[in-house]
Amino acid sequence: MTNSEHIAYRMVSGTAEKLLFFCMGMLIVLTCSRWSIQLFILVGGVTSVVRAVYKRSLSWRLLLLAISFVVLGSLVLMLVVGHKNIDAWWQIECFGLWWSITYNSFWYALQLACRAVNSILFIQLLSVNISLAEAITTARKLKVPNSLLELVLLSYRYLFVLKETAHVVRLAQNQRLGYISFRNSLRSTGLLLSMVFIKSLRFSMQNFQSMQVRGYGGFTHQSEEWHPSSFLGILLITVSAIILFCVEFFKF
């Protein structure tokens, strides 16, 4: 369970550097309110994500889905419901109430959307840059319960089983023109879900019996993976975070 894909920054190669970069970035995004800092992080995050996942179509789809959810939520936050507002940029009366967009509500929603997108970008960067073995090793160092780690490992393994099973069933349905019309698509989707559940359940039972025969006692041995970090990389991340915090709180 190794991950050969690396982040756009070659200096961030150690496990401690990756975790520090993620924690500092999320802390800056959630605490800093200056537009200059948020836009700086947004531009850097978009550039890094484009370089990290430009060859992975599924990652792009999931990323766009999350960003579209943020955009829709921001549109709702822009609306102020109540009485007629003379300072509103746009307003309309509906159901006996005035729905308006004001200067404050617009910039509040835009700033919140920027923070949410930056958080999504940091999570995406962490997911493509850290392997499962590194994550499990970090969790063990943080004294996370073994039962929770075991659940994560088994879930991670069965995700690929679900994906492969769904791919095989859908391929068979496509060959039989299962998605030729909207009605057939609905019927085929229902059959797909039921077949994936049945096949995955059967496979999990067989796999669990095989694990018990081989002496499984509730603990999966996972090799540890912890890449050494450079002092220069940690120092650079820390100094950069301190500079951004100073810009935010001392109002340079």
mmCIF file of C-alpha atoms in Angstrom:
data_model
loop_
_atom_site.group_PDB
_atom_site.id
_atom_site.type_symbol
_atom_site.label_atom_id
_atom_site.label_comp_id
_atom_site.label_asym_id
_atom_site.label_seq_id
_atom_site.Cartn_x
_atom_site.Cartn_y
_atom_site.Cartn_z
ATOM 1 C CA MET A 1 0.000 0.000 0.000
ATOM 2 C CA THR A 2 2.449 2.595 -1.123
ATOM 3 C CA ASN A 3 1.767 5.775 -2.965
ATOM 4 C CA SER A 4 4.221 6.687 -5.693
ATOM 5 C CA GLU A 5 2.575 10.000 -6.506
ATOM 6 C CA HIS A 6 4.215 13.004 -4.929
ATOM 7 C CA ILE A 7 3.203 16.561 -4.326
ATOM 8 C CA ALA A 8 4.327 19.348 -6.611
ATOM 9 C CA TYR A 9 6.853 20.497 -3.996
ATOM 10 C CA ARG A 10 9.922 18.283 -4.026
ATOM 11 C CA MET A 11 11.173 19.692 -0.714
ATOM 12 C CA VAL A 12 8.091 18.341 1.092
ATOM 13 C CA SER A 13 9.151 14.705 1.048
ATOM 14 C CA GLY A 14 9.324 13.720 4.711
ATOM 15 C CA THR A 15 6.277 12.499 6.575
ATOM 16 C CA ALA A 16 6.657 15.093 9.321
ATOM 17 C CA GLU A 17 6.943 17.837 6.694
ATOM 18 C CA LYS A 18 3.737 16.708 5.003
ATOM 19 C CA LEU A 19 1.801 16.648 8.262
ATOM 20 C CA LEU A 20 3.217 20.004 9.373
ATOM 21 C CA PHE A 21 2.426 21.533 5.984
ATOM 22 C CA PHE A 22 -1.166 20.290 6.179
ATOM 23 C CA CYS A 23 -1.742 21.348 9.804
ATOM 24 C CA MET A 24 -0.224 24.796 9.339
ATOM 25 C CA GLY A 25 -2.119 25.327 6.117
ATOM 26 C CA MET A 26 -5.464 24.373 7.625
ATOM 27 C CA LEU A 27 -4.784 26.555 10.673
ATOM 28 C CA ILE A 28 -3.995 29.559 8.479
ATOM 29 C CA VAL A 29 -7.061 28.998 6.300
ATOM 30 C CA LEU A 30 -9.414 28.741 9.275
ATOM 31 C CA THR A 31 -8.008 31.613 11.336
ATOM 32 C CA CYS A 32 -6.890 34.231 8.819
ATOM 33 C CA SER A 33 -9.519 36.570 7.408
ATOM 34 C CA ARG A 34 -7.422 38.773 5.147
ATOM 35 C CA TRP A 35 -8.291 38.538 1.475
ATOM 36 C CA SER A 36 -4.648 38.752 0.438
ATOM 37 C CA ILE A 37 -3.759 35.654 2.474
ATOM 38 C CA GLN A 38 -6.776 33.660 1.326
ATOM 39 C CA LEU A 39 -6.167 34.506 -2.338
ATOM 40 C CA PHE A 40 -2.463 33.712 -1.983
ATOM 41 C CA ILE A 41 -3.305 30.282 -0.560
ATOM 42 C CA LEU A 42 -5.988 29.749 -3.212
ATOM 43 C CA VAL A 43 -3.607 30.432 -6.102
ATOM 44 C CA GLY A 44 -0.894 28.247 -4.587
ATOM 45 C CA GLY A 45 -3.347 25.463 -3.789
ATOM 46 C CA VAL A 46 -4.879 25.429 -7.262
ATOM 47 C CA THR A 47 -1.428 25.359 -8.871
ATOM 48 C CA SER A 48 -0.286 22.479 -6.670
ATOM 49 C CA VAL A 49 -3.471 20.450 -7.172
ATOM 50 C CA VAL A 50 -3.330 20.914 -10.946
ATOM 51 C CA ARG A 51 0.231 19.596 -10.990
ATOM 52 C CA ALA A 52 -0.603 16.742 -8.612
ATOM 53 C CA VAL A 53 -3.853 15.322 -10.026
ATOM 54 C CA TYR A 54 -3.957 16.463 -13.656
ATOM 55 C CA LYS A 55 -3.685 12.843 -14.863
ATOM 56 C CA ARG A 56 -6.376 11.461 -12.544
ATOM 57 C CA SER A 57 -9.870 11.956 -13.933
ATOM 58 C CA LEU A 58 -11.610 10.534 -10.849
ATOM 59 C CA SER A 59 -9.797 12.966 -8.544
ATOM 60 C CA TRP A 60 -10.866 15.845 -10.757
ATOM 61 C CA ARG A 61 -14.495 14.725 -10.638
ATOM 62 C CA LEU A 62 -14.511 14.437 -6.863
ATOM 63 C CA LEU A 63 -12.763 17.784 -6.504
ATOM 64 C CA LEU A 64 -15.210 19.538 -8.819
ATOM 65 C CA LEU A 65 -18.125 17.906 -6.998
ATOM 66 C CA ALA A 66 -16.911 19.254 -3.658
ATOM 67 C CA ILE A 67 -16.271 22.735 -5.073
ATOM 68 C CA SER A 68 -19.705 22.826 -6.731
ATOM 69 C CA PHE A 69 -21.280 21.995 -3.367
ATOM 70 C CA VAL A 70 -19.385 24.924 -1.820
ATOM 71 C CA VAL A 71 -20.513 27.273 -4.595
ATOM 72 C CA LEU A 72 -24.174 26.314 -4.183
ATOM 73 C CA GLY A 73 -23.954 26.768 -0.433
ATOM 74 C CA SER A 74 -22.373 30.191 -0.899
ATOM 75 C CA LEU A 75 -25.219 31.300 -3.148
ATOM 76 C CA VAL A 76 -27.653 30.473 -0.359
ATOM 77 C CA LEU A 77 -25.573 32.387 2.202
ATOM 78 C CA MET A 78 -25.681 35.492 0.026
ATOM 79 C CA LEU A 79 -29.434 35.773 0.487
ATOM 80 C CA VAL A 80 -30.836 37.855 3.328
ATOM 81 C CA VAL A 81 -34.477 37.086 4.091
ATOM 82 C CA GLY A 82 -36.630 39.621 5.870
ATOM 83 C CA HIS A 83 -37.787 43.163 5.298
ATOM 84 C CA LYS A 84 -37.052 45.346 2.313
ATOM 85 C CA ASN A 85 -33.488 46.648 2.357
ATOM 86 C CA ILE A 86 -32.727 49.936 0.645
ATOM 87 C CA ASP A 87 -28.997 49.131 0.533
ATOM 88 C CA ALA A 88 -29.465 45.791 -1.224
ATOM 89 C CA TRP A 89 -27.734 45.121 -4.522
ATOM 90 C CA TRP A 90 -30.571 42.877 -5.640
ATOM 91 C CA GLN A 91 -33.874 41.923 -4.026
ATOM 92 C CA ILE A 92 -37.176 40.320 -4.854
ATOM 93 C CA GLU A 93 -40.393 39.734 -2.943
ATOM 94 C CA CYS A 94 -41.533 36.125 -2.671
ATOM 95 C CA PHE A 95 -43.933 34.409 -0.244
ATOM 96 C CA GLY A 96 -44.458 37.691 1.573
ATOM 97 C CA LEU A 97 -40.736 38.133 2.318
ATOM 98 C CA TRP A 98 -37.961 40.113 0.702
ATOM 99 C CA TRP A 99 -35.026 38.072 -0.581
ATOM 100 C CA SER A 100 -32.042 40.349 -1.048
ATOM 101 C CA ILE A 101 -28.280 40.335 -1.547
ATOM 102 C CA THR A 102 -26.391 43.014 0.345
ATOM 103 C CA TYR A 103 -22.786 44.127 0.336
ATOM 104 C CA ASN A 104 -22.039 42.430 3.655
ATOM 105 C CA SER A 105 -23.790 39.161 2.790
ATOM 106 C CA PHE A 106 -22.044 38.960 -0.588
ATOM 107 C CA TRP A 107 -18.529 39.378 0.787
ATOM 108 C CA TYR A 108 -19.253 37.140 3.780
ATOM 109 C CA ALA A 109 -20.405 34.311 1.509
ATOM 110 C CA LEU A 110 -17.467 34.851 -0.842
ATOM 111 C CA GLN A 111 -14.945 34.752 1.995
ATOM 112 C CA LEU A 112 -16.513 31.628 3.468
ATOM 113 C CA ALA A 113 -16.459 29.955 0.049
ATOM 114 C CA CYS A 114 -12.794 30.862 -0.377
ATOM 115 C CA ARG A 115 -11.961 29.303 2.986
ATOM 116 C CA ALA A 116 -13.917 26.158 2.162
ATOM 117 C CA VAL A 117 -12.219 25.766 -1.225
ATOM 118 C CA ASN A 118 -8.790 26.275 0.344
ATOM 119 C CA SER A 119 -9.574 23.603 2.932
ATOM 120 C CA ILE A 120 -10.641 21.195 0.185
ATOM 121 C CA LEU A 121 -7.417 21.881 -1.718
ATOM 122 C CA PHE A 122 -5.289 21.144 1.353
ATOM 123 C CA ILE A 123 -7.155 17.887 1.970
ATOM 124 C CA GLN A 124 -6.690 16.939 -1.690
ATOM 125 C CA LEU A 125 -2.970 17.679 -1.499
ATOM 126 C CA LEU A 126 -2.639 15.536 1.614
ATOM 127 C CA SER A 127 -4.562 12.647 0.048
ATOM 128 C CA VAL A 128 -2.349 12.496 -3.058
ATOM 129 C CA ASN A 129 0.884 13.019 -1.168
ATOM 130 C CA ILE A 130 0.661 10.680 1.816
ATOM 131 C CA SER A 131 0.345 6.918 1.537
ATOM 132 C CA LEU A 132 -1.912 4.707 3.611
ATOM 133 C CA ALA A 133 1.107 3.179 5.338
ATOM 134 C CA GLU A 134 2.297 6.641 6.373
ATOM 135 C CA ALA A 135 -1.170 7.515 7.655
ATOM 136 C CA ILE A 136 -1.401 4.291 9.680
ATOM 137 C CA THR A 137 2.096 4.812 11.091
ATOM 138 C CA THR A 138 1.203 8.364 12.104
ATOM 139 C CA ALA A 139 -2.027 7.176 13.720
ATOM 140 C CA ARG A 140 -0.147 4.546 15.722
ATOM 141 C CA LYS A 141 2.324 7.155 16.920
ATOM 142 C CA LEU A 142 -0.660 9.242 18.057
ATOM 143 C CA LYS A 143 -2.024 6.229 20.012
ATOM 144 C CA VAL A 144 -5.154 5.770 17.909
ATOM 145 C CA PRO A 145 -7.009 2.573 19.003
ATOM 146 C CA ASN A 146 -6.047 -0.531 17.038
ATOM 147 C CA SER A 147 -9.695 -1.434 16.448
ATOM 148 C CA LEU A 148 -10.215 1.812 14.544
ATOM 149 C CA LEU A 149 -7.048 1.288 12.494
ATOM 150 C CA GLU A 150 -8.136 -2.263 11.695
ATOM 151 C CA LEU A 151 -11.479 -0.955 10.471
ATOM 152 C CA VAL A 152 -9.722 1.595 8.256
ATOM 153 C CA LEU A 153 -7.417 -1.036 6.743
ATOM 154 C CA LEU A 154 -10.230 -3.467 5.965
ATOM 155 C CA SER A 155 -12.415 -0.695 4.543
ATOM 156 C CA TYR A 156 -9.564 0.485 2.340
ATOM 157 C CA ARG A 157 -9.030 -3.003 0.951
ATOM 158 C CA TYR A 158 -12.715 -3.629 0.258
ATOM 159 C CA LEU A 159 -13.114 -0.318 -1.555
ATOM 160 C CA PHE A 160 -11.194 -1.798 -4.462
ATOM 161 C CA VAL A 161 -13.319 -4.940 -4.312
ATOM 162 C CA LEU A 162 -16.469 -2.830 -4.588
ATOM 163 C CA LYS A 163 -15.001 -0.842 -7.451
ATOM 164 C CA GLU A 164 -13.935 -3.919 -9.406
ATOM 165 C CA THR A 165 -17.258 -5.670 -8.827
ATOM 166 C CA ALA A 166 -19.225 -2.616 -9.951
ATOM 167 C CA HIS A 167 -17.026 -2.283 -13.046
ATOM 168 C CA VAL A 168 -17.578 -5.913 -14.077
ATOM 169 C CA VAL A 169 -21.355 -5.754 -13.542
ATOM 170 C CA ARG A 170 -21.697 -2.447 -15.390
ATOM 171 C CA LEU A 171 -19.614 -3.740 -18.290
ATOM 172 C CA ALA A 172 -21.919 -6.743 -18.609
ATOM 173 C CA GLN A 173 -24.973 -4.464 -18.500
ATOM 174 C CA ASN A 174 -23.544 -2.198 -21.203
ATOM 175 C CA GLN A 175 -22.967 -5.170 -23.482
ATOM 176 C CA ARG A 176 -26.634 -6.092 -23.046
ATOM 177 C CA LEU A 177 -27.813 -2.505 -23.771
ATOM 178 C CA GLY A 178 -28.835 -1.965 -20.182
ATOM 179 C CA TYR A 179 -28.450 1.810 -20.413
ATOM 180 C CA ILE A 180 -29.993 2.422 -23.822
ATOM 181 C CA SER A 181 -32.901 4.438 -22.387
ATOM 182 C CA PHE A 182 -33.748 6.289 -19.206
ATOM 183 C CA ARG A 183 -36.123 3.572 -18.026
ATOM 184 C CA ASN A 184 -33.578 0.840 -18.657
ATOM 185 C CA SER A 185 -30.913 2.937 -16.923
ATOM 186 C CA LEU A 186 -32.973 3.154 -13.738
ATOM 187 C CA ARG A 187 -33.631 -0.570 -13.795
ATOM 188 C CA SER A 188 -29.981 -1.398 -14.510
ATOM 189 C CA THR A 189 -28.765 0.910 -11.744
ATOM 190 C CA GLY A 190 -30.976 -0.858 -9.207
ATOM 191 C CA LEU A 191 -29.738 -4.242 -10.375
ATOM 192 C CA LEU A 192 -26.166 -2.960 -10.254
ATOM 193 C CA LEU A 193 -26.483 -1.919 -6.620
ATOM 194 C CA SER A 194 -28.072 -5.213 -5.594
ATOM 195 C CA MET A 195 -25.502 -7.325 -7.455
ATOM 196 C CA VAL A 196 -22.589 -5.337 -6.047
ATOM 197 C CA PHE A 197 -23.931 -5.813 -2.525
ATOM 198 C CA ILE A 198 -24.481 -9.562 -2.963
ATOM 199 C CA LYS A 199 -21.138 -10.242 -4.646
ATOM 200 C CA SER A 200 -19.204 -8.088 -2.189
ATOM 201 C CA LEU A 201 -20.878 -9.746 0.796
ATOM 202 C CA ARG A 202 -20.064 -13.192 -0.586
ATOM 203 C CA PHE A 203 -16.459 -12.207 -1.228
ATOM 204 C CA SER A 204 -16.048 -10.683 2.239
ATOM 205 C CA MET A 205 -17.343 -13.857 3.904
ATOM 206 C CA GLN A 206 -14.967 -16.017 1.879
ATOM 207 C CA ASN A 207 -12.083 -13.667 2.592
ATOM 208 C CA PHE A 208 -12.815 -13.618 6.323
ATOM 209 C CA GLN A 209 -12.864 -17.424 6.427
ATOM 210 C CA SER A 210 -9.511 -17.483 4.637
ATOM 211 C CA MET A 211 -8.081 -14.995 7.134
ATOM 212 C CA GLN A 212 -9.290 -17.095 10.073
ATOM 213 C CA VAL A 213 -7.695 -20.224 8.583
ATOM 214 C CA ARG A 214 -4.408 -18.315 8.392
ATOM 215 C CA GLY A 215 -4.588 -17.360 12.067
ATOM 216 C CA TYR A 216 -6.240 -13.942 11.940
ATOM 217 C CA GLY A 217 -6.761 -12.689 15.485
ATOM 218 C CA GLY A 218 -8.188 -9.229 14.963
ATOM 219 C CA PHE A 219 -4.956 -7.486 14.019
ATOM 220 C CA THR A 220 -3.496 -6.954 10.560
ATOM 221 C CA HIS A 221 0.250 -6.482 10.412
ATOM 222 C CA GLN A 222 0.963 -3.364 8.393
ATOM 223 C CA SER A 223 4.517 -2.371 7.583
ATOM 224 C CA GLU A 224 5.434 1.036 8.932
ATOM 225 C CA GLU A 225 6.427 3.803 6.561
ATOM 226 C CA TRP A 226 7.970 7.009 7.864
ATOM 227 C CA HIS A 227 10.133 9.107 5.578
ATOM 228 C CA PRO A 228 12.779 11.238 7.300
ATOM 229 C CA SER A 229 12.269 14.987 7.144
ATOM 230 C CA SER A 230 14.859 17.654 6.576
ATOM 231 C CA PHE A 231 15.424 20.430 9.082
ATOM 232 C CA LEU A 232 15.410 22.993 6.272
ATOM 233 C CA GLY A 233 11.967 21.894 5.074
ATOM 234 C CA ILE A 234 10.432 22.044 8.557
ATOM 235 C CA LEU A 235 12.062 25.421 9.187
ATOM 236 C CA LEU A 236 10.798 26.816 5.881
ATOM 237 C CA ILE A 237 7.209 25.690 6.545
ATOM 238 C CA THR A 238 7.282 27.089 10.089
ATOM 239 C CA VAL A 239 8.761 30.445 9.064
ATOM 240 C CA SER A 240 6.253 30.806 6.212
ATOM 241 C CA ALA A 241 3.362 30.140 8.589
ATOM 242 C CA ILE A 242 4.713 32.644 11.129
ATOM 243 C CA ILE A 243 5.021 35.315 8.429
ATOM 244 C CA LEU A 244 1.416 34.789 7.331
ATOM 245 C CA PHE A 245 0.204 34.924 10.930
ATOM 246 C CA CYS A 246 2.122 38.162 11.468
ATOM 247 C CA VAL A 247 0.558 39.672 8.351
ATOM 248 C CA GLU A 248 -2.880 38.696 9.649
ATOM 249 C CA PHE A 249 -2.704 39.689 13.300
ATOM 250 C CA PHE A 250 -0.326 42.659 13.193
ATOM 251 C CA LYS A 251 -2.037 44.234 10.147
ATOM 252 C CA PHE A 252 1.033 44.952 8.062
#
